[in-house]
Coordinates of C-alpha atoms and ligand atoms in Angstrom, one line a residue:
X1 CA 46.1 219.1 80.3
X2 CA 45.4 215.3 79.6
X3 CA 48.3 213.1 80.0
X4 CA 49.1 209.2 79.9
X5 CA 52.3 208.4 82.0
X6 CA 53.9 205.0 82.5
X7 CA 55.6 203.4 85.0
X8 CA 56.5 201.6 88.6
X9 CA 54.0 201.7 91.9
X10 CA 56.4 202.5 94.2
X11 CA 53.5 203.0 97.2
X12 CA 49.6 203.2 97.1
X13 CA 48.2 204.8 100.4
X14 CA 44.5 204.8 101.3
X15 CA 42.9 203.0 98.0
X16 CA 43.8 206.5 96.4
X17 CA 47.4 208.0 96.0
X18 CA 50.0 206.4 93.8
X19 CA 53.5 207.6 93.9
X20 CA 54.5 206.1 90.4
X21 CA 58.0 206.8 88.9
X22 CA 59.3 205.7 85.5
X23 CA 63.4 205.7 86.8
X24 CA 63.9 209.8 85.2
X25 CA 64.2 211.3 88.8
X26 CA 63.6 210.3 92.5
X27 CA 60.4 212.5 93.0
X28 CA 57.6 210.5 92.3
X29 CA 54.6 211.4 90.7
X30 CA 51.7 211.2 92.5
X31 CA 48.3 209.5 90.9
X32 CA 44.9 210.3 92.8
X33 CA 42.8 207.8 91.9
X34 CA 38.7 208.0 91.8
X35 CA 38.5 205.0 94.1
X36 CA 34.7 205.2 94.9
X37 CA 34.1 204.7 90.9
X38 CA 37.3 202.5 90.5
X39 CA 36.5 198.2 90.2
X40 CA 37.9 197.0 93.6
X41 CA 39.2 194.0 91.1
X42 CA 41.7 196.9 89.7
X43 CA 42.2 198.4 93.0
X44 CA 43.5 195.6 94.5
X45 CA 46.2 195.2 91.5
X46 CA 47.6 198.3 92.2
X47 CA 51.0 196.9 94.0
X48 CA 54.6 198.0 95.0
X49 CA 56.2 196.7 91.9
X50 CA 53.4 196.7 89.3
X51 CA 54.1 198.6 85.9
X52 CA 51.0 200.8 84.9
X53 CA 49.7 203.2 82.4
X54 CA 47.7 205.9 83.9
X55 CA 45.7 208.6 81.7
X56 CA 43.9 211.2 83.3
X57 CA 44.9 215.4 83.7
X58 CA 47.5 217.0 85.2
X59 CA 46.6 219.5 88.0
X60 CA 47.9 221.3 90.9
X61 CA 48.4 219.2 93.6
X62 CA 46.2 220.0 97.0
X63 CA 48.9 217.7 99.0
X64 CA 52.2 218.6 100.4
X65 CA 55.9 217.6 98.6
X66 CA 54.9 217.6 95.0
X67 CA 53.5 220.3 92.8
X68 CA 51.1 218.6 90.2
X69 CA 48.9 215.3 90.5
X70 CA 47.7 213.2 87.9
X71 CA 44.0 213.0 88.4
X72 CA 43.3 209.7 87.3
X73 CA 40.6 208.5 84.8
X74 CA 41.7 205.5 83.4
X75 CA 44.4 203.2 84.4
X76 CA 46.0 200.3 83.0
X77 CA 48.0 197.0 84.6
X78 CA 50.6 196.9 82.1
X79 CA 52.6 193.9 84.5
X80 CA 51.3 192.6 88.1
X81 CA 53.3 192.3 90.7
X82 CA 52.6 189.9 94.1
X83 CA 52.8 192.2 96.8
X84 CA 53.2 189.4 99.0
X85 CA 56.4 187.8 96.7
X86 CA 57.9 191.0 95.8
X87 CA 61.2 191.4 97.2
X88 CA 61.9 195.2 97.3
X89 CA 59.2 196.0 100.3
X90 CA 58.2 199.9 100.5
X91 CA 60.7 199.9 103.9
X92 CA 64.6 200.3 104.1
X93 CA 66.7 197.5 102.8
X94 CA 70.7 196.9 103.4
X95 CA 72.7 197.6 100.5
X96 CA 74.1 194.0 100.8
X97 CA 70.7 192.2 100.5
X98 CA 69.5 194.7 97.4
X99 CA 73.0 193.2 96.0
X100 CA 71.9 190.0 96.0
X101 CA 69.0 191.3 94.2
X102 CA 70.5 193.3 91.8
X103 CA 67.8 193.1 89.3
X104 CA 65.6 194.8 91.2
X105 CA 67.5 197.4 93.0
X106 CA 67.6 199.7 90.0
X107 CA 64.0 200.6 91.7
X108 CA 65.4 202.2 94.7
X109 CA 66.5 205.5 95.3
X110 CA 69.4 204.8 95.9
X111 CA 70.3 203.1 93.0
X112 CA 68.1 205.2 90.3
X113 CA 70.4 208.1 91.7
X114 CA 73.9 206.4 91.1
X115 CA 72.9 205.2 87.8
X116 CA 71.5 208.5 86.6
X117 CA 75.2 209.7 88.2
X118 CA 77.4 207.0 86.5
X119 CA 75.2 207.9 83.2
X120 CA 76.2 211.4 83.4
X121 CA 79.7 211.0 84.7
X122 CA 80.5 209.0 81.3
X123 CA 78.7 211.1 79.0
X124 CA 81.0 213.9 80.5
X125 CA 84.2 212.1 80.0
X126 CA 83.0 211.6 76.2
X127 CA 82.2 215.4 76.3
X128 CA 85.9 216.7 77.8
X129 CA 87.9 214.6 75.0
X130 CA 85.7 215.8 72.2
X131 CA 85.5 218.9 73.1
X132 CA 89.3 218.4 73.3
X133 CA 89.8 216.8 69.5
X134 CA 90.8 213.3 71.2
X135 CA 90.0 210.5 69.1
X136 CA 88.2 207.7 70.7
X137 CA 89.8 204.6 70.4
X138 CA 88.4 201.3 70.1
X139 CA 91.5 198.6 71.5
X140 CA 90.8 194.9 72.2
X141 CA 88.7 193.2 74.6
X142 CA 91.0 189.9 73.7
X143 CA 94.6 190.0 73.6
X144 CA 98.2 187.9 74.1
X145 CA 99.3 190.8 76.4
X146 CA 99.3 191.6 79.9
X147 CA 100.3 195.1 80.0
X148 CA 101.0 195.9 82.9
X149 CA 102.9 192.6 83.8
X150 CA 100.8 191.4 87.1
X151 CA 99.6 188.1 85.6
X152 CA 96.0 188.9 87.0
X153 CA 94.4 188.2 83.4
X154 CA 91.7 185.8 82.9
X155 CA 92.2 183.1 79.8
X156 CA 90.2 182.8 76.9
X157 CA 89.8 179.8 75.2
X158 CA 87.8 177.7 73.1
X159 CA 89.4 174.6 74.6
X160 CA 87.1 171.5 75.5
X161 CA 88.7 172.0 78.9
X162 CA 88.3 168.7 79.8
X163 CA 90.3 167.5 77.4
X164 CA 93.0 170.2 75.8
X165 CA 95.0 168.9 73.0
X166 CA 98.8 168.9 74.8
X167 CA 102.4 169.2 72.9
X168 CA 104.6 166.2 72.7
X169 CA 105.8 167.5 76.1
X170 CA 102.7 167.5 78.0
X171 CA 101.9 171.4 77.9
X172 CA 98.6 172.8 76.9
X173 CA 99.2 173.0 72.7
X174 CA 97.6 176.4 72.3
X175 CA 98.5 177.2 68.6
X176 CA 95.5 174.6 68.4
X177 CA 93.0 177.1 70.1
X178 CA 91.0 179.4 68.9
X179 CA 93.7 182.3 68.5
X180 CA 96.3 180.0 67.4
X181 CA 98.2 181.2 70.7
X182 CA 96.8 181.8 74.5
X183 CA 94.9 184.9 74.7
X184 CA 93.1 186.7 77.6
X185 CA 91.0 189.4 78.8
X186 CA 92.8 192.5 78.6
X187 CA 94.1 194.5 81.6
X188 CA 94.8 197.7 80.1
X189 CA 94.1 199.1 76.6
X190 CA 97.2 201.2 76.9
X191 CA 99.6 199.5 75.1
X192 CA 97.4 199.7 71.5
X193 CA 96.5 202.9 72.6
X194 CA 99.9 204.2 72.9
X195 CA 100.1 202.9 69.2
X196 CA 97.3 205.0 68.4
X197 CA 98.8 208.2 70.1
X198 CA 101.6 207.8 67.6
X199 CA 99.8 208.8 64.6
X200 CA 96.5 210.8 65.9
X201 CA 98.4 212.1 68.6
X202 CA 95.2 212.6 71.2
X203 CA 93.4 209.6 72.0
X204 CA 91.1 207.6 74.6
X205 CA 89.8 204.7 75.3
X206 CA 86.7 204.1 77.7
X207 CA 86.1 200.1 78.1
X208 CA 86.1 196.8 80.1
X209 CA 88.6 196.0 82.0
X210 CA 89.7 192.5 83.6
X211 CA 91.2 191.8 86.5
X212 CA 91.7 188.4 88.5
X213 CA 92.5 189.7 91.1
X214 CA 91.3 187.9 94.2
X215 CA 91.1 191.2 96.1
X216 CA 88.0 191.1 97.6
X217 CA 88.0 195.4 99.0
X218 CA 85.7 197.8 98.8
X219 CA 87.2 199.3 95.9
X220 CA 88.2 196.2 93.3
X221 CA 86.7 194.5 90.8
X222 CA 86.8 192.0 88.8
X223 CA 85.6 193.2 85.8
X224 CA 85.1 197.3 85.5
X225 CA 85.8 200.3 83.2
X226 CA 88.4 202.3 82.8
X227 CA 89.1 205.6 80.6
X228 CA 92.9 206.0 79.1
X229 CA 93.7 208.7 77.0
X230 CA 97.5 208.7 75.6
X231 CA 98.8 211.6 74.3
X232 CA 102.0 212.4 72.0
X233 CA 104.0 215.0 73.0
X234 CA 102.8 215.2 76.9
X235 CA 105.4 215.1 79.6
X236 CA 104.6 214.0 82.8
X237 CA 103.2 217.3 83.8
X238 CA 101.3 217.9 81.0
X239 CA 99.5 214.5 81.7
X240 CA 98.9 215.7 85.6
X241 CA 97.3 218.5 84.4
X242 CA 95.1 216.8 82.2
X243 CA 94.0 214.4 84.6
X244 CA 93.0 217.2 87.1
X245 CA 91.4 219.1 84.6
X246 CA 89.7 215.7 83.8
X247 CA 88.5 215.1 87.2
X248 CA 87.6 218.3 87.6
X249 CA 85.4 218.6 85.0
X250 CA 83.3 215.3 85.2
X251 CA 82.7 215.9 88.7
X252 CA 81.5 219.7 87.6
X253 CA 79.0 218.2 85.2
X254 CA 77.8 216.0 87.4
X255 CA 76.9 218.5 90.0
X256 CA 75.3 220.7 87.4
X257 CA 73.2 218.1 85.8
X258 CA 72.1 215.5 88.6
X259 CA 72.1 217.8 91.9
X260 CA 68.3 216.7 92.7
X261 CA 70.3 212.6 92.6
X262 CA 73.4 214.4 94.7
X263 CA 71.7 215.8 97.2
X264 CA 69.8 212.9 97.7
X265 CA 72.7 210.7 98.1
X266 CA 74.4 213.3 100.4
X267 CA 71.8 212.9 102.5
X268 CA 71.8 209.2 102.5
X269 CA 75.6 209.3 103.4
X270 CA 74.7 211.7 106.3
X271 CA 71.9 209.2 107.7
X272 CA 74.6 206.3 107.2
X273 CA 77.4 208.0 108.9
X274 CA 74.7 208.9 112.1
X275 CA 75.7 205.2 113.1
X276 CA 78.8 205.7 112.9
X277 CA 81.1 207.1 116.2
X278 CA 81.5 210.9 115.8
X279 CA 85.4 210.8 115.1
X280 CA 84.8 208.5 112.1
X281 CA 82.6 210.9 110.5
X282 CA 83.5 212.9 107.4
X283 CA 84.6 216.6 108.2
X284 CA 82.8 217.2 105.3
X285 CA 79.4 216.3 103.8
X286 CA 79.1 214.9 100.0
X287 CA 78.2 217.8 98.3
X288 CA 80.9 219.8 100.0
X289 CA 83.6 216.9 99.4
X290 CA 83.0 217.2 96.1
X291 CA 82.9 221.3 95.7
X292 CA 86.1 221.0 97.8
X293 CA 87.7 219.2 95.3
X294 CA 86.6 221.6 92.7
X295 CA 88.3 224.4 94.2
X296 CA 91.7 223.3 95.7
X297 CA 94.8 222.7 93.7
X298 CA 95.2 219.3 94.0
X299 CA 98.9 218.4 96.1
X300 CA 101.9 217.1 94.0
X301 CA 104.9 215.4 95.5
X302 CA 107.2 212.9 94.7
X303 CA 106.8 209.6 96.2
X304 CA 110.0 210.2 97.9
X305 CA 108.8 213.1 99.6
X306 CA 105.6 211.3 100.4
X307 CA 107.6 208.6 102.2
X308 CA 109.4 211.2 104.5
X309 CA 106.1 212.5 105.6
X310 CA 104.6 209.1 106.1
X311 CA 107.8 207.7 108.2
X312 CA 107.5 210.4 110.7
X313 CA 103.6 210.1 110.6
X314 CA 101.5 209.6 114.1
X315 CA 100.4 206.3 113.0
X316 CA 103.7 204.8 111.7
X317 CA 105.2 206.0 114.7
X318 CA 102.7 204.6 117.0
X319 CA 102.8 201.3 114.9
X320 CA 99.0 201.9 113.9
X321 CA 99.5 201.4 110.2
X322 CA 99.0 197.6 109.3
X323 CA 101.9 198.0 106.6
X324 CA 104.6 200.2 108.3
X325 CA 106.9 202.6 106.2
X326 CA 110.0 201.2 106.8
X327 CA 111.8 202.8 104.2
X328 CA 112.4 204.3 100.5
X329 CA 111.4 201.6 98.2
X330 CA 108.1 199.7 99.6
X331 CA 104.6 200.5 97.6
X332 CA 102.4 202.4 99.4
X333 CA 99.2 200.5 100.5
X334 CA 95.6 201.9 100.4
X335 CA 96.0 203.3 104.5
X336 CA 99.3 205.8 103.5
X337 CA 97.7 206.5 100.4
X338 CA 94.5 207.4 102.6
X339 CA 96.2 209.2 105.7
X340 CA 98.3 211.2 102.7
X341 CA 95.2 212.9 101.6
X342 CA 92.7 212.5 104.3
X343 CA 94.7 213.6 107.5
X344 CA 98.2 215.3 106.5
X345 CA 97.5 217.6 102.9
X346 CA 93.1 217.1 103.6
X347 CA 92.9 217.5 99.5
X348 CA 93.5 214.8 96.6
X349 CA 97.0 214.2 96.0
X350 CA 99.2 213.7 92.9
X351 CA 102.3 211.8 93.8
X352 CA 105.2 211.3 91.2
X353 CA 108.1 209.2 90.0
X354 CA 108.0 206.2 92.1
X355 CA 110.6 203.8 92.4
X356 CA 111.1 201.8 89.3
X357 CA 111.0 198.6 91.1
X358 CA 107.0 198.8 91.8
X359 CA 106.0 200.3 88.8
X360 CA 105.8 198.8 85.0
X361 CA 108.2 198.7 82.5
X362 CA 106.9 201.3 80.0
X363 CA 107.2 204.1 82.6
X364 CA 110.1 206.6 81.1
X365 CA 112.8 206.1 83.5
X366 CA 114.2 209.0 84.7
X367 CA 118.4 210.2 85.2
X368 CA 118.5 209.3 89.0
X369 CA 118.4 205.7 87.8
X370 CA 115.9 205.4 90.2
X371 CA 112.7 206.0 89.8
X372 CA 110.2 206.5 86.9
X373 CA 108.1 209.3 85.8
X374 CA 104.9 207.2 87.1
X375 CA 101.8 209.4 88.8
X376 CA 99.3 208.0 91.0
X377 CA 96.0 210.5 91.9
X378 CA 95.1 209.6 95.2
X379 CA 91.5 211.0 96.4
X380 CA 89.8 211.1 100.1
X381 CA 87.6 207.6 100.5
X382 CA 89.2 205.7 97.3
X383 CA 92.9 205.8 97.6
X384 CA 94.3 205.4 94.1
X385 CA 91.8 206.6 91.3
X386 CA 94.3 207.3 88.5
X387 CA 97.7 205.8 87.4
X388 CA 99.8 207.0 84.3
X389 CA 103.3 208.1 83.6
X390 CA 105.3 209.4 80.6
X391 CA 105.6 206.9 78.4
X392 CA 109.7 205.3 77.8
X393 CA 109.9 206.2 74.4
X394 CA 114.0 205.5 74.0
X395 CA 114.3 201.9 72.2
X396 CA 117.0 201.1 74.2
X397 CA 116.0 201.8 77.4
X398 CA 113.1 200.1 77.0
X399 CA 114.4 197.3 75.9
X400 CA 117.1 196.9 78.5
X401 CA 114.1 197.5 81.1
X402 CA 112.2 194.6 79.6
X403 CA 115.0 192.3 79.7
X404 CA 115.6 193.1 83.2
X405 CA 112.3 192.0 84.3
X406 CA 111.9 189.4 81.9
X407 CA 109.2 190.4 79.2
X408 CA 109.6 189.0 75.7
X409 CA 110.4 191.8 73.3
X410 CA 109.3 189.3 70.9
X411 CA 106.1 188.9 71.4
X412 CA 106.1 193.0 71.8
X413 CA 107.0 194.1 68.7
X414 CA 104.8 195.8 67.3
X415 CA 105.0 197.9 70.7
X416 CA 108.4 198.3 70.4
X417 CA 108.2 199.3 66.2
X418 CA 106.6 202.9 68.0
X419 CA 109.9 203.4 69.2
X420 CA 111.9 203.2 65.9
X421 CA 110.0 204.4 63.6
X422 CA 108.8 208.1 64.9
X423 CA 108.9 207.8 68.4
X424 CA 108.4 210.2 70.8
X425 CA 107.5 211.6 74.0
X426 CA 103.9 210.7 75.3
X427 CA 102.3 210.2 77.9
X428 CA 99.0 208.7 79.5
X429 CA 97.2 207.5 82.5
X430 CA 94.2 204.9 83.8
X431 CA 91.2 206.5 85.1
X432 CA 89.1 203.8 87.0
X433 CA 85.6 204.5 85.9
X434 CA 83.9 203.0 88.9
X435 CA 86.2 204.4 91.7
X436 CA 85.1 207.8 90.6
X437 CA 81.8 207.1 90.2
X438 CA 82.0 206.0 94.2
X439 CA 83.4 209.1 94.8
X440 CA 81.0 211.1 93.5
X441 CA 78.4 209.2 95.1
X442 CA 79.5 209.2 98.2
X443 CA 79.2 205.3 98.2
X444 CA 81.2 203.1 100.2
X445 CA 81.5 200.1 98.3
X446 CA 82.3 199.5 94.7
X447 CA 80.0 196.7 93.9
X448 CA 77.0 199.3 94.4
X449 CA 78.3 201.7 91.2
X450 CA 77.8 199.1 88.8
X451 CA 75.0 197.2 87.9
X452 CA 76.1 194.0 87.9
X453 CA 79.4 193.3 89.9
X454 CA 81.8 190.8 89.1
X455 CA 84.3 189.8 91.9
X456 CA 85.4 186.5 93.8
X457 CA 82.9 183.9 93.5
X458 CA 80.2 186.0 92.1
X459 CA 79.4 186.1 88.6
X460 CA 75.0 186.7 89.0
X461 CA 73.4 188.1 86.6
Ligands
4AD1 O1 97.0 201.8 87.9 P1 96.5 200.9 86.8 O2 96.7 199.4 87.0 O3 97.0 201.5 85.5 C1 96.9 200.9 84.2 O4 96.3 200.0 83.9 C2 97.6 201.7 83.2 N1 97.8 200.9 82.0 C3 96.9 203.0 82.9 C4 97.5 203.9 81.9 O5 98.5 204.5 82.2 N2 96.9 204.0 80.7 O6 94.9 201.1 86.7 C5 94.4 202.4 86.4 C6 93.2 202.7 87.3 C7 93.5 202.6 88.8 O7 94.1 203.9 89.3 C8 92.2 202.4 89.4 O8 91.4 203.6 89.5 C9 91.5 201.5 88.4 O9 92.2 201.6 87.2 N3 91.6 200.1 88.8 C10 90.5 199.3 89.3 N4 89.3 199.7 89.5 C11 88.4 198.7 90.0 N5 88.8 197.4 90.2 C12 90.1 197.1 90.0 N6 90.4 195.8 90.2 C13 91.0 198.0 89.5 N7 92.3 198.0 89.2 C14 92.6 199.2 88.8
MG2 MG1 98.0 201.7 89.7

């Protein structure tokens, strides 16, 4: 059969094999060229990085690793590339130095496979609401809100910032800017799409996020996406089960369709972890992790049962947590979230109704006068992955919560018109795309699951 195939040199060995891929899959193909009747001028243009069209007929491969060659007869330099310039050398680089060149490091491995896994992992959450009759909702990138009440929003302004117009009393006049009123990035599209929930009763949202947050972990962003369905008529259980069905499912698809990618980037966790002291190894390897979680029940407990087991934990006792438990009432950090699921229950975790003083006002409060119905899924590696609750959906709670912590109903209104006209039980949660894309790659840092990161002093590309 006569072919024509495009793409990338990623090697060319002895004037006459070219592994060329096009980004579809790590196995390259492999191109023999004629080199003996080849001009040496072409030869020589042949480079790691050069893009090239090669026609010529598909055969069985003599060599090893592949099953088919492309037996060149005419090939095409579609882009050079100056195999003494070219950053991305046919050797291993670090992930940090292939962040700095993110443009390029869509050309690795590495990279093709999490890309081709972050691909599939949101095509699959599209697929579970659909198939589900959730409606996917479109909420807004600007807003005047900050849902969840941190104050970690980013403005945005049309504002000669040099030179704002002020008020007679010297503030920023922002019913001058663009909006007629400050507005910034959302946080959270929860808050419209609990407005949705109320009349198409199933929804989701699956968009950018914004955070200014000047956390700078392994698992925070600046800027990242984040799935939220809201659903009428859920109770708190009823929105844990969907979220492990969720989970479940994506993680599924992604085994079924990308296993070649998978396997691969099991492998490259095994080879990283080789450096690594035996006891900080994982028990298990990627592919298992992630089968694991496939066919365990994940854990549920109350926060308040999670505390009891954390206060009488080896490493609170022994004073080896940073944060120690002291008591009922402090927010867990990422380490108890960790030991929860890693050492003590060895399986993701679903902890419930924390107490109301670390959680946000639209959590449904419940009779202890306590705590809220609030749900956090914890997973091995990530720490928190989801958070959601049942909704407050009683007027007067809600409002009596929000005065208590100081939100302007005002400005909430439309928020809190839900409540009186037609209210009624929901519930919904906040799936961070990119921390589950890191777990299902097995990578250990969430600026290598999206292409371009944004976080603390680092805006490139
Ligand atoms: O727990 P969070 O703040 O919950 C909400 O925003 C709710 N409004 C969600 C809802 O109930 N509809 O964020 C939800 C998830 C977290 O569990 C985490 O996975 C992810 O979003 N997340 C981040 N991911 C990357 N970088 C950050 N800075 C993140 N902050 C939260
Ligand atoms: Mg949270």
């Amino acid at each position: 059969m006569d072919v024509t195939v495009k793409g990338w040199v990623r090697t060319f060995r002895n004037n006459q094999f070219i592994a060329l891929n096009d980004g579809s899959t790590n196995n390259n193909l492999q191109i023999v060229v004629d080199f003996e009747n080849t001009d040496p001028a072409l030869l020589k243009r042949i480079t790691t990085g050069a893009a090239l069209s090669v026609s010529g007929r598909l055969v069985a491969s003599l060599g090893k690793g592949q099953s088919v060659d492309v037996k060149a007869t005419h090939i095409e330099i579609l882009g050079d590339s100056d195999p003494e310039k070219y950053p991305l050398q046919p050797k291993k680089h670090s992930l940090e130095f292939l962040r700095e060149i993110a443009h390029l490091r869509f050309r690795t491995n590495t990279f093709g496979a999490i890309f081709r896994v972050r691909n599939t992992l949101s095509f699959a959450i599209h697929t579970f609401f659909q198939e589900r009759g959730f409606v996917y909702l479109h909420t807004p990138i600007i807003t005047a809100s900050d849902a969840e009440g941190a104050g970690e929003t980013f403005h945005v302004t049309n504002f000669d910032l040099a030179n704002p117009p002020k008020t007679e009393t010297g503030e920023i006049d922002f019913k001058q800017d663009f909006f007629g009123r400050a507005t910034n990035l959302t946080v959270s599209g929860q808050l419209e799409g609990e407005l949705g929930a109320m009349a198409l009763s199933d929804i989701y949202t699956f968009g950018p996020t914004f955070r200014a947050e000047n956390s700078n972990t392994t698992r925070h962003l600046a800027e990242f996406w984040m799935i939220e369905p809201e659903m009428a008529f859920y109770d708190l259980k009823d929105n844990a089960d969907l979220a492990e069905e969720l989970l479940k499912y994506v993680i599924r698809y992604a085994l079924d369709k990308n296993k070649d990618d998978i396997e691969f980037l099991s492998q490259r966790l095994l080879d990283e972890e080789k450096q690594k002291p035996q006891q900080d190894r994982s028990e298990l390897n990627l592919l298992e992790k992630l089968q694991f979680c496939l066919e365990n029940d994940f854990e549920r407990l109350t926060y308040t049962e999670a505390i009891e087991i954390l206060k009488e934990s080896t490493p609170n006792k022994k004073k080896k947590f940073q944060y120690l438990i002291e008591g009922w009432g402090t927010d867990l950090q990422s380490e108890h979230e960790r030991y929860l699921v890693e050492k003590h229950f060895k399986k993701p975790v679903i902890l419930t109704d924390y107490p109301k003083e670390i959680k946000s006002f639209y959590m449904r409060q419940n009779d202890d006068g306590k705590t809220v119905a609030a749900m956090d899924i914890l997973f091995p590696g990530i720490g928190e992955i989801v958070g959601g609750s049942q909704r407050e959906e009683r007027l007067d709670k809600l409002e009596q919560r929000m005065d208590e912590i100081g939100i302007p109903k005002d400005e909430l209104w439309w928020y809190l018109d839900t409540r009186r006209y037609g209210g009624c039980p929901h519930a919904g949660f906040g799936l961070g795309f990119e921390r589950l894309v890191l777990f299902v790659t097995g990578m250990g840092n969430i600026r290598d699951v999206i292409p371009f990161p944004r976080f603390p002093k680092n805006a490139e590309f």
